[in-house]
GROMACS .gro file of C-alpha atoms in nm:
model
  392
    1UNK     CA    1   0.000   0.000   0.000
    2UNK     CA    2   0.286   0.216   0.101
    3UNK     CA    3   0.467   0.175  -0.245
    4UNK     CA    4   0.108   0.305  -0.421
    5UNK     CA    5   0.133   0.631  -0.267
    6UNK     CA    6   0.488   0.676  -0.332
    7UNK     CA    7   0.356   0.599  -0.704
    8UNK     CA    8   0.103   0.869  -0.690
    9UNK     CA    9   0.326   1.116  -0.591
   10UNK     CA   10   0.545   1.103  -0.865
   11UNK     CA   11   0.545   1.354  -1.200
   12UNK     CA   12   0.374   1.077  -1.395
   13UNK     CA   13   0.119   1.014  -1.164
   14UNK     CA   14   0.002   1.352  -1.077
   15UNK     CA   15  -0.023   1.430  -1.494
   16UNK     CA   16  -0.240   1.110  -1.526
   17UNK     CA   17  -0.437   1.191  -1.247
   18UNK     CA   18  -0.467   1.574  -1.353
   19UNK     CA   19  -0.597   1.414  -1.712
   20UNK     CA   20  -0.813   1.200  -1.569
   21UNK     CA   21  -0.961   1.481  -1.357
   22UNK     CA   22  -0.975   1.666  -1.720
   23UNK     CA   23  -1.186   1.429  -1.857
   24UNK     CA   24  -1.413   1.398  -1.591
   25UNK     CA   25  -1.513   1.779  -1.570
   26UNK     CA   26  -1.555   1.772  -1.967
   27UNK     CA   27  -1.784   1.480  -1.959
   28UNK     CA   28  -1.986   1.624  -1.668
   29UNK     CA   29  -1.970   1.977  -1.810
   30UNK     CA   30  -2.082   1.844  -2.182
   31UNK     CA   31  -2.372   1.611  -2.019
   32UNK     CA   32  -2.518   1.845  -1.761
   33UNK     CA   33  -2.761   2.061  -2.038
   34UNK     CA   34  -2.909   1.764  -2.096
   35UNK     CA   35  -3.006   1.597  -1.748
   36UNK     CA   36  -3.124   1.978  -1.610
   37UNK     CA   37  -3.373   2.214  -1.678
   38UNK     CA   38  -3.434   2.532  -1.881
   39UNK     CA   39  -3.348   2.702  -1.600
   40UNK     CA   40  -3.062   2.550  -1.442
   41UNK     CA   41  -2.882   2.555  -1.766
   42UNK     CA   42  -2.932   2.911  -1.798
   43UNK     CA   43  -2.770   2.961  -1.432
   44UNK     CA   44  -2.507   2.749  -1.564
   45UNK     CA   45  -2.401   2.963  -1.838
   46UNK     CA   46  -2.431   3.287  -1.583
   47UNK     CA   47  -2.212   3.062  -1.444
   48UNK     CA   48  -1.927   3.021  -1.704
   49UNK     CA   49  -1.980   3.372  -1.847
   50UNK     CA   50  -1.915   3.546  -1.484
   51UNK     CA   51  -1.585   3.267  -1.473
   52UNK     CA   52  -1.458   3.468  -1.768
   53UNK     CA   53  -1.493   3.786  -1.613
   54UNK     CA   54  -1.333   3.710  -1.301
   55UNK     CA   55  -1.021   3.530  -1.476
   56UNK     CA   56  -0.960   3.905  -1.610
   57UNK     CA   57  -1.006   4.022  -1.252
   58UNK     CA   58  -0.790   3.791  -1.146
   59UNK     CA   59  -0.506   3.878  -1.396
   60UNK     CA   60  -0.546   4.223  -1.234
   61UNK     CA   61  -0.575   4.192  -0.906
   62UNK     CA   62  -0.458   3.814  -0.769
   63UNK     CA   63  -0.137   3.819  -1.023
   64UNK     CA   64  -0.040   4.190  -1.074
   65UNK     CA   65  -0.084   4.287  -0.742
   66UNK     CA   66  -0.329   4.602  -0.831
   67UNK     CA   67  -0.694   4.647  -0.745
   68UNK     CA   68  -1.019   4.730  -0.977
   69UNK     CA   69  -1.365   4.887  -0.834
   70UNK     CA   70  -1.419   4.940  -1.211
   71UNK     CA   71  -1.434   4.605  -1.401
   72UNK     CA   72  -1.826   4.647  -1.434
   73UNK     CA   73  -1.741   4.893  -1.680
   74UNK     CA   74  -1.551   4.717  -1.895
   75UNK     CA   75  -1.805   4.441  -1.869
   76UNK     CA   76  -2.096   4.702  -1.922
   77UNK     CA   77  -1.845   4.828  -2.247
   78UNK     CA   78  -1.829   4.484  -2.402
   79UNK     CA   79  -2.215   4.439  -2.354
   80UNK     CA   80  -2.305   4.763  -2.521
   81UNK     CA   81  -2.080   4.683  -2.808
   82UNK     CA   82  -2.221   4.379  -2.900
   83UNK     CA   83  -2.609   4.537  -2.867
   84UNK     CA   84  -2.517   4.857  -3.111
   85UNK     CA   85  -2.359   4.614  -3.331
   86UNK     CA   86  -2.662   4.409  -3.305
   87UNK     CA   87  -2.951   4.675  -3.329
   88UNK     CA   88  -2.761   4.908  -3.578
   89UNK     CA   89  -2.583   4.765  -3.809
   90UNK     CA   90  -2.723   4.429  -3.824
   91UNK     CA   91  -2.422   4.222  -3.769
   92UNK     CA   92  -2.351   3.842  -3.694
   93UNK     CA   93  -2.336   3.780  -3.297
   94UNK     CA   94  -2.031   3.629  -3.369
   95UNK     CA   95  -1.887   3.950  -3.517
   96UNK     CA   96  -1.920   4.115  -3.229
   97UNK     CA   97  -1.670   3.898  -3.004
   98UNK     CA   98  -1.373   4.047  -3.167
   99UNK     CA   99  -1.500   4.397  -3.168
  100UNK     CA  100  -1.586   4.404  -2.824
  101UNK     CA  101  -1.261   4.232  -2.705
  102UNK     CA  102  -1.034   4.464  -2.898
  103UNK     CA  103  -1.239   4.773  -2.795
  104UNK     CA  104  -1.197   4.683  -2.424
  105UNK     CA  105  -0.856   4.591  -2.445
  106UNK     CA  106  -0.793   4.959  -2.574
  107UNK     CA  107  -1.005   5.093  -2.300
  108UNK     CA  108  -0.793   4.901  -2.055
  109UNK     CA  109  -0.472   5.020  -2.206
  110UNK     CA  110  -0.596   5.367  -2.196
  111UNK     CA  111  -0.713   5.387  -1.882
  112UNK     CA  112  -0.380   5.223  -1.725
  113UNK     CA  113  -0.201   5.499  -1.834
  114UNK     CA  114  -0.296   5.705  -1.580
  115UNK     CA  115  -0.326   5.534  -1.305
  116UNK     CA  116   0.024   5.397  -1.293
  117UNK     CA  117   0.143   5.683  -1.061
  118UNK     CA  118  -0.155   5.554  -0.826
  119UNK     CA  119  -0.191   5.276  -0.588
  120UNK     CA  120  -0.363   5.091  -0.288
  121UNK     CA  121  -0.718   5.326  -0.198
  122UNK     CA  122  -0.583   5.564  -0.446
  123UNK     CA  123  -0.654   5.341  -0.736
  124UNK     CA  124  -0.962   5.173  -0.583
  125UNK     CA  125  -1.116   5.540  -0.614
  126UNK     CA  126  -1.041   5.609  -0.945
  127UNK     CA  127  -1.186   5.304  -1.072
  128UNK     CA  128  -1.446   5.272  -0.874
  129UNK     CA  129  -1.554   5.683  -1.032
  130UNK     CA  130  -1.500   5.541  -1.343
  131UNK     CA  131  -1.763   5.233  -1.245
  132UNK     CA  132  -2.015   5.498  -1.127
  133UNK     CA  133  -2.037   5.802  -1.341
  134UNK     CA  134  -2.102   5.515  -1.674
  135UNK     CA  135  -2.450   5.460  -1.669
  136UNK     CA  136  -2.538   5.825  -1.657
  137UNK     CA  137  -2.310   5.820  -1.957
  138UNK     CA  138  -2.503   5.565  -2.115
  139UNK     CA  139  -2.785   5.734  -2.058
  140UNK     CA  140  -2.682   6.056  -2.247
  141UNK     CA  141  -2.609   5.880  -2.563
  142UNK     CA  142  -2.991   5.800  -2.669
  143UNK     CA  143  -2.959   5.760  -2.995
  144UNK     CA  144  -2.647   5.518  -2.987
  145UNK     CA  145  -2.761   5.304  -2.661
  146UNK     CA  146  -3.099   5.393  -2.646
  147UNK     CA  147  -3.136   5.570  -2.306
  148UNK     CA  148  -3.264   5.449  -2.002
  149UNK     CA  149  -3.466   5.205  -2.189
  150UNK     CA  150  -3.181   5.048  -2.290
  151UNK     CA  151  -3.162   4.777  -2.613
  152UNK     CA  152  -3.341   4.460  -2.710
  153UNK     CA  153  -3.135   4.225  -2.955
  154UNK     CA  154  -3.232   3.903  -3.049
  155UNK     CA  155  -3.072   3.624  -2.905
  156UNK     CA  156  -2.825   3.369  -3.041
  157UNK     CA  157  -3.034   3.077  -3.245
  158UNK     CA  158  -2.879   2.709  -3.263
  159UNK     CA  159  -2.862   2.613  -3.641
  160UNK     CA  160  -3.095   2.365  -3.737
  161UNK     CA  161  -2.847   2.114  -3.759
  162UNK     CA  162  -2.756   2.096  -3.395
  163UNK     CA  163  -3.140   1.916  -3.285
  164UNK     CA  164  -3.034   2.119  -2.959
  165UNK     CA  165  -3.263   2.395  -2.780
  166UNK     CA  166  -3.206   2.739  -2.748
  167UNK     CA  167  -3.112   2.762  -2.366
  168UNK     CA  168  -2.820   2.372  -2.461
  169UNK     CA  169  -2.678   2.577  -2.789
  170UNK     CA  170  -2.618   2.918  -2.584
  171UNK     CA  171  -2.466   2.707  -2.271
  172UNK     CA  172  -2.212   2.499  -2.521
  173UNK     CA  173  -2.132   2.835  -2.721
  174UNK     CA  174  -2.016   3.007  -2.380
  175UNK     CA  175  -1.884   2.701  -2.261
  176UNK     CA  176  -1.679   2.704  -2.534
  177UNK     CA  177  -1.541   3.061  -2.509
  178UNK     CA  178  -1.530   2.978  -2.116
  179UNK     CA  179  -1.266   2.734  -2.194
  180UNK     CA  180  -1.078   2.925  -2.466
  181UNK     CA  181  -1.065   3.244  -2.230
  182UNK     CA  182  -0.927   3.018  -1.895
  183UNK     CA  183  -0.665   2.864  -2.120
  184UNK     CA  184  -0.536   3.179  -2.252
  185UNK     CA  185  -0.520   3.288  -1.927
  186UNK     CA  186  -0.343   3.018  -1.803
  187UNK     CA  187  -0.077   3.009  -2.077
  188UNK     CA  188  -0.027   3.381  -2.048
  189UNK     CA  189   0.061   3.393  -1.687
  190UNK     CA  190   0.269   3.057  -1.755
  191UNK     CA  191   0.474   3.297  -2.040
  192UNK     CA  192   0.706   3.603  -1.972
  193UNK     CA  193   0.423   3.805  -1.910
  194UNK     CA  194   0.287   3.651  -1.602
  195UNK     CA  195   0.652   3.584  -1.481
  196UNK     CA  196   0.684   3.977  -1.467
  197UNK     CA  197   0.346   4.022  -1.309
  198UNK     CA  198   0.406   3.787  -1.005
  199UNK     CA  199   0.771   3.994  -0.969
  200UNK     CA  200   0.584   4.275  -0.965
  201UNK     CA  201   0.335   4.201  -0.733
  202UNK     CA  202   0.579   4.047  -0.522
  203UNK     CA  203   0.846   4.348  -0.523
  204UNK     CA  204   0.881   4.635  -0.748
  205UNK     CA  205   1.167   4.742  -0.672
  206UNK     CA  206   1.333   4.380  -0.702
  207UNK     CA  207   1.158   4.376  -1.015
  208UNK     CA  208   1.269   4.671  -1.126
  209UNK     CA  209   1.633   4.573  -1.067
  210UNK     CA  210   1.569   4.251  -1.284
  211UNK     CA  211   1.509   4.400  -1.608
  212UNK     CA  212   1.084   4.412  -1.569
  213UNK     CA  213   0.952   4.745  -1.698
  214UNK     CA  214   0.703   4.819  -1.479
  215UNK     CA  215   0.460   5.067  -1.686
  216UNK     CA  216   0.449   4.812  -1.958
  217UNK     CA  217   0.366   4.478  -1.760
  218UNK     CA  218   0.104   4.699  -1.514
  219UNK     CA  219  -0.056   4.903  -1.807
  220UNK     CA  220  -0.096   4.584  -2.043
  221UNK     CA  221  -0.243   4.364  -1.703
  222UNK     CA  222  -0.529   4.635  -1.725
  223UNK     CA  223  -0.589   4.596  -2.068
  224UNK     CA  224  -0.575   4.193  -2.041
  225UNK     CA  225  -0.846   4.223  -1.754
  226UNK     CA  226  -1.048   4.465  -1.951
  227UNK     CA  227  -1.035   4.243  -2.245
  228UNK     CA  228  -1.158   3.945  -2.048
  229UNK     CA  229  -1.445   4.181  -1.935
  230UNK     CA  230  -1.522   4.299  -2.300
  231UNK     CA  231  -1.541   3.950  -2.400
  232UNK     CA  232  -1.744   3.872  -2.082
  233UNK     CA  233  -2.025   4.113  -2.150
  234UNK     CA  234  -2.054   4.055  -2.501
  235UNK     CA  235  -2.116   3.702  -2.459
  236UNK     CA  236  -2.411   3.844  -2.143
  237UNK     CA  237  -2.525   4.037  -2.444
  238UNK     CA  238  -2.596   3.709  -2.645
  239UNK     CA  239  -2.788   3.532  -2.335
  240UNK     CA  240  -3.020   3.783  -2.222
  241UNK     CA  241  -3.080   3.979  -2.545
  242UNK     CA  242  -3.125   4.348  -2.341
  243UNK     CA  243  -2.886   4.603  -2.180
  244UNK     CA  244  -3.000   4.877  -2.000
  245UNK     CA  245  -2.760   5.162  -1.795
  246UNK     CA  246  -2.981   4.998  -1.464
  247UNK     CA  247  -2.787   4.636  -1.528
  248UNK     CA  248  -2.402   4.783  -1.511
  249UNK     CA  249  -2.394   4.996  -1.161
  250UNK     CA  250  -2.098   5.043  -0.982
  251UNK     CA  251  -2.271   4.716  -0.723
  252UNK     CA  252  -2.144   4.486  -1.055
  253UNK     CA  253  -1.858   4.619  -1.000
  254UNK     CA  254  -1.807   4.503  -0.601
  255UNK     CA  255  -1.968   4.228  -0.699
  256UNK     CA  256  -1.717   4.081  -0.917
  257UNK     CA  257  -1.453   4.187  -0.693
  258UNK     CA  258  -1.623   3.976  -0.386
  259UNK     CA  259  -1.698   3.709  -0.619
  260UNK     CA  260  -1.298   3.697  -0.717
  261UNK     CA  261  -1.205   3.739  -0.315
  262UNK     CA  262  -1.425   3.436  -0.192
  263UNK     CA  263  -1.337   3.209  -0.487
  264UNK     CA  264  -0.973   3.233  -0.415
  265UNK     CA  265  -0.710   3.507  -0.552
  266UNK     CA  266  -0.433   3.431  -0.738
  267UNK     CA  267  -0.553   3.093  -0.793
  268UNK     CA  268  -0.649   2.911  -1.219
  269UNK     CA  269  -1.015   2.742  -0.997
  270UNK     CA  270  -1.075   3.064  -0.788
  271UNK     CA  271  -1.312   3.251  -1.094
  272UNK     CA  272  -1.452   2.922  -1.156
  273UNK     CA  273  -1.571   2.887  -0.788
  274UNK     CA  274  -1.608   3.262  -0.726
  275UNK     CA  275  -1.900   3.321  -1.041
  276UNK     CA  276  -2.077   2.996  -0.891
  277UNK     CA  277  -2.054   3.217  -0.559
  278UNK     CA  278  -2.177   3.504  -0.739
  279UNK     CA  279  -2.465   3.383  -0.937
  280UNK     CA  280  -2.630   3.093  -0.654
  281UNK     CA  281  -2.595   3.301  -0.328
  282UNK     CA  282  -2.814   3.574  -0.374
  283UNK     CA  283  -3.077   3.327  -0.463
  284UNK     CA  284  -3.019   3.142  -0.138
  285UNK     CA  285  -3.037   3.502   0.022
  286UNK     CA  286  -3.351   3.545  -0.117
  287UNK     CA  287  -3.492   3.247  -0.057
  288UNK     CA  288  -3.402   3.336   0.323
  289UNK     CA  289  -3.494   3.705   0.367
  290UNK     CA  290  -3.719   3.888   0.109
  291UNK     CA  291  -3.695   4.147   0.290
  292UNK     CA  292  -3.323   4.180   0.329
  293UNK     CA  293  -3.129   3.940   0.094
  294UNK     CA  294  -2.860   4.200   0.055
  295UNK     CA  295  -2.750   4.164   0.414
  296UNK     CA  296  -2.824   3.803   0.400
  297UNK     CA  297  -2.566   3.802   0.085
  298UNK     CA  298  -2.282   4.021   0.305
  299UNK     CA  299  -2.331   3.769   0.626
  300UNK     CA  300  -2.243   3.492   0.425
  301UNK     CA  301  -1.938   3.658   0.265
  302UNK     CA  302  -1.811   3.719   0.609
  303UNK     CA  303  -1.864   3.384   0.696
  304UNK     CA  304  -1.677   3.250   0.390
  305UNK     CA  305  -1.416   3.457   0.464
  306UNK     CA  306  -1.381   3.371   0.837
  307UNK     CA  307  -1.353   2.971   0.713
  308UNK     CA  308  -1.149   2.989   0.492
  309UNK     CA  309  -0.965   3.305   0.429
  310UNK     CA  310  -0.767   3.229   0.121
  311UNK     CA  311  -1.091   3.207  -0.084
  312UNK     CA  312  -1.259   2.860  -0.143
  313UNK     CA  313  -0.973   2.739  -0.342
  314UNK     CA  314  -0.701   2.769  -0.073
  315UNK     CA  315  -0.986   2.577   0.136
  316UNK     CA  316  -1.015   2.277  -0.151
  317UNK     CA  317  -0.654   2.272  -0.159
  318UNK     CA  318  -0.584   2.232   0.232
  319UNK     CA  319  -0.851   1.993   0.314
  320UNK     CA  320  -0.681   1.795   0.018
  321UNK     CA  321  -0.411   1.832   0.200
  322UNK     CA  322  -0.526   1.710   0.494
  323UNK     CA  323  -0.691   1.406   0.338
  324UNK     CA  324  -0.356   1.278   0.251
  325UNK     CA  325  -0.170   1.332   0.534
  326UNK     CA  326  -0.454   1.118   0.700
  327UNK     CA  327  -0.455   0.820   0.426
  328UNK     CA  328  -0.077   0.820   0.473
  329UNK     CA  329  -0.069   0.801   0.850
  330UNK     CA  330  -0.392   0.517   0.806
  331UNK     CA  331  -0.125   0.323   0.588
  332UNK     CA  332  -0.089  -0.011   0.764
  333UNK     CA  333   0.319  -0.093   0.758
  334UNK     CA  334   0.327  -0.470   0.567
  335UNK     CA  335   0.396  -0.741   0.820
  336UNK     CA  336   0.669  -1.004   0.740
  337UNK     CA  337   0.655  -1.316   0.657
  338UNK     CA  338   0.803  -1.627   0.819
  339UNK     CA  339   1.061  -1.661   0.527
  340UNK     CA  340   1.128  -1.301   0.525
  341UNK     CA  341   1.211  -1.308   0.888
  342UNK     CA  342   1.450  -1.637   0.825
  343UNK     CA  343   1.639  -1.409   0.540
  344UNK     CA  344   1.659  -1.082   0.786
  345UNK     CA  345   1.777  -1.274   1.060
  346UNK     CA  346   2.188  -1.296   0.959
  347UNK     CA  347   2.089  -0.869   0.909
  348UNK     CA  348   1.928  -0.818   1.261
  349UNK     CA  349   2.205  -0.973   1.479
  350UNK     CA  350   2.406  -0.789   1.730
  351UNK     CA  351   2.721  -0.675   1.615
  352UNK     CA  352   2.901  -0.906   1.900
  353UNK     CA  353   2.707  -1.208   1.767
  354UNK     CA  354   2.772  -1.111   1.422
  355UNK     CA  355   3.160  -1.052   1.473
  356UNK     CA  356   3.453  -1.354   1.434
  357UNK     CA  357   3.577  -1.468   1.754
  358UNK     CA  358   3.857  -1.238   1.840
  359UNK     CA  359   4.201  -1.388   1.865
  360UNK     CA  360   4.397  -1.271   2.148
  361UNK     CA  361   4.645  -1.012   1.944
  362UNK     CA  362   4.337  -0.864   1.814
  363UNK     CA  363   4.223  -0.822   2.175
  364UNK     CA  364   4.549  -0.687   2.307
  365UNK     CA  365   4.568  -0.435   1.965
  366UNK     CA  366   4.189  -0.293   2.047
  367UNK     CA  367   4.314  -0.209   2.387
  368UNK     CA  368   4.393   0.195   2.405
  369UNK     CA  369   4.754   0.264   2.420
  370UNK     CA  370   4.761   0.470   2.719
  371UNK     CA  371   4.618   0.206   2.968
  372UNK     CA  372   4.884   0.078   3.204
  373UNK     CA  373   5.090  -0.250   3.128
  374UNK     CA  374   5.046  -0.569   3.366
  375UNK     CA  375   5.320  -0.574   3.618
  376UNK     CA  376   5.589  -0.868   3.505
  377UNK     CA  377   5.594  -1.127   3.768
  378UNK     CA  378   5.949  -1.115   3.993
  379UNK     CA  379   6.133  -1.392   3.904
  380UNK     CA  380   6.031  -1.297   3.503
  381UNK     CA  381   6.391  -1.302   3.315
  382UNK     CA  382   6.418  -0.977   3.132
  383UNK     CA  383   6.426  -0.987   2.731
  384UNK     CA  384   6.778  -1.066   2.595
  385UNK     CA  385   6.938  -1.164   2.945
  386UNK     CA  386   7.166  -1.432   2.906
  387UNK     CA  387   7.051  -1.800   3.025
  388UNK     CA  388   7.122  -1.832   3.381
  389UNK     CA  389   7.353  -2.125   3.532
  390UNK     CA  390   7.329  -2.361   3.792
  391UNK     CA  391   7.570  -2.215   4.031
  392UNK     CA  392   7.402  -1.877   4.012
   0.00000   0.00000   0.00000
């Protein structure tokens, strides 16, 4: 038993198991539109599309050390994009993907500029302004969004070739871009890119002194997030079908950011568990308190945060943790056999029993050299004295 976990912890192993585990989340994650209803299929693609949103968040503030009030915004940005496209010019929904993701990731390189002399609460303000004065924005621009009453697109239709419905086609098309978007975010911050961010994060100045340019790596993780975001709300745009100014206020905003916080910073499963955080607690709030689910919502955070305060994540990965320390110290040690014992028994001798007899010179040779001599006895003849005779 002892030699199978020594297996398991080996390189080979923990890619096999890490494949397996692969496999397993695809087939559940392809099955699951199928056994569930309308509704819970929707939820699930709120699901996937917040994940995406959050992995930008992430990128931001669990790798690059920097924080964002603002990311409903860019989300609220993407979603617009994809409705004008939609409602005015009569494009493809797919069209719009692009557009919105290289609109947002100028945005985000636009607004890093500036706020690379800020930091800490200093930052948090100006994004958070930034978060707040956009659906009055939104609102001025009636004739491009529509005003307060905001814009009704139609939704994205599964081909007739599919045989799927509408709610199964929408939750594979977002699971689809859910996966592309948490793989390129995963490669990136395995590349150069996300080397410099975590030196960054970690120490400026020692980052500074290794070559990283810090305006670069900090301005382009803003545009990365807001790119995720971009891509994020277009893809919101395609599963409800309206935006209004009402949908993107600055609570989005928080929301993400206490979605990203509880799911686990700086972690490739923390947006993943954060957005299911996000999108089924309020409805347990609700289901609690009509009265009060907000405060319902914010008692739970804090008592998510109080168990495990690395996010849920850190919590998966220590009670993992703990599992195997447990299994190891369960491990019952393999008793020996008769003939085992019989082979070990010339091994588990004493040294004395083991050892040749010793021979007398040996004996007298292990004795130290300092110990005293036996006296000779008095009638001993000393060495080389001559034989003595009779008459002496």
């Amino acid at each position: 038993m002892s030699t199978i976990f020594q297996a398991l912890g080996t390189d080979r192993a923990r890619r096999l198991r890490a494949v397996l585990t692969a496999l397993v989340v695809a087939a559940v994650a392809v099955g699951a539109p199928f056994y569930l209803a309308p509704f819970q299929v929707f939820q699930l693609t709120m699901v996937l599309l917040y994940a995406v949103a959050l992995a930008g968040l992430n990128l931001l503030v669990g790798f690059g050390g920097q924080i964002s009030l603002g990311h409903g915004a860019f989300f609220a940005a993407g979603a617009y994009t994809a409705a004008v496209m939609l409602d005015r010019y009569d494009t493809g929904h797919l069209a719009t993907l692009p557009v919105a993701a290289a609109g947002c990731f100028l945005l985000g390189l636009g607004f890093g500029v500036p706020a690379l002399r800020l930091r800490g609460l200093y930052l948090a303000l100006v994004t958070l302004s930034f978060a707040v004065f956009l659906p009055p924005l939104l609102k001025r621009l009636e004739p491009l969004t529509g005003g307060s009453m905001g814009l009704t697109v139609d939704k994205l239709q599964p081909p007739a070739w599919s045989g799927l419905a509408e709610d199964q086609w929408m939750y594979f098309v977002v699971l689809a871009v859910a996966a592309a978007a948490l793989l390129l975010a995963r490669n990136l911050l395995r590349s150069r890119v996300g080397r410099a961010l975590l030196a960054v994060r970690d120490s400026e100045s020692a980052a500074e002194v290794m070559g990283v340019r810090l305006s670069l790596h900090k301005t382009l993780a803003f545009a990365w997030s807001a790119m995720f975001a971009g891509v994020s709300g277009c893809v919101y745009t395609w599963v409800i079908g309206f935006v209004s100014p009402e949908s993107f206020s600055f609570v989005l905003s928080i929301t993400l950011l206490a979605g990203l916080v509880v799911g686990g910073l700086a972690s490739l499963y923390g947006p993943l568990l954060g957005a299911a955080f996000v999108m089924y607690v309020p409805n347990v709030a609700q289901d609690v308190s009509d009265a009060a689910p907000g405060v319902v919502f914010g008692l739970l955070i804090i008592a998510v945060m109080f168990v495990a305060p690395t996010g849920l994540a850190g919590l998966a990965v220590r009670v993992r943790g703990a599992a195997a320390r447990r299994l190891t110290r369960a491990t019952p040690v393999p008793a020996q056999t008769p003939a085992s014992e019989s082979e070990s028994g010339s091994d588990t001798r004493s040294p004395s029993e083991s050892a040749p007899d010793a021979t007398p010179e040996s004996t007298s040779e292990s004795q130290p050299s300092d110990a005293p001599a036996d006296p000779a006895p008095a009638d001993a003849e000393p060495v080389g004295a001559p034989p003595r005779t009779e008459k002496e």
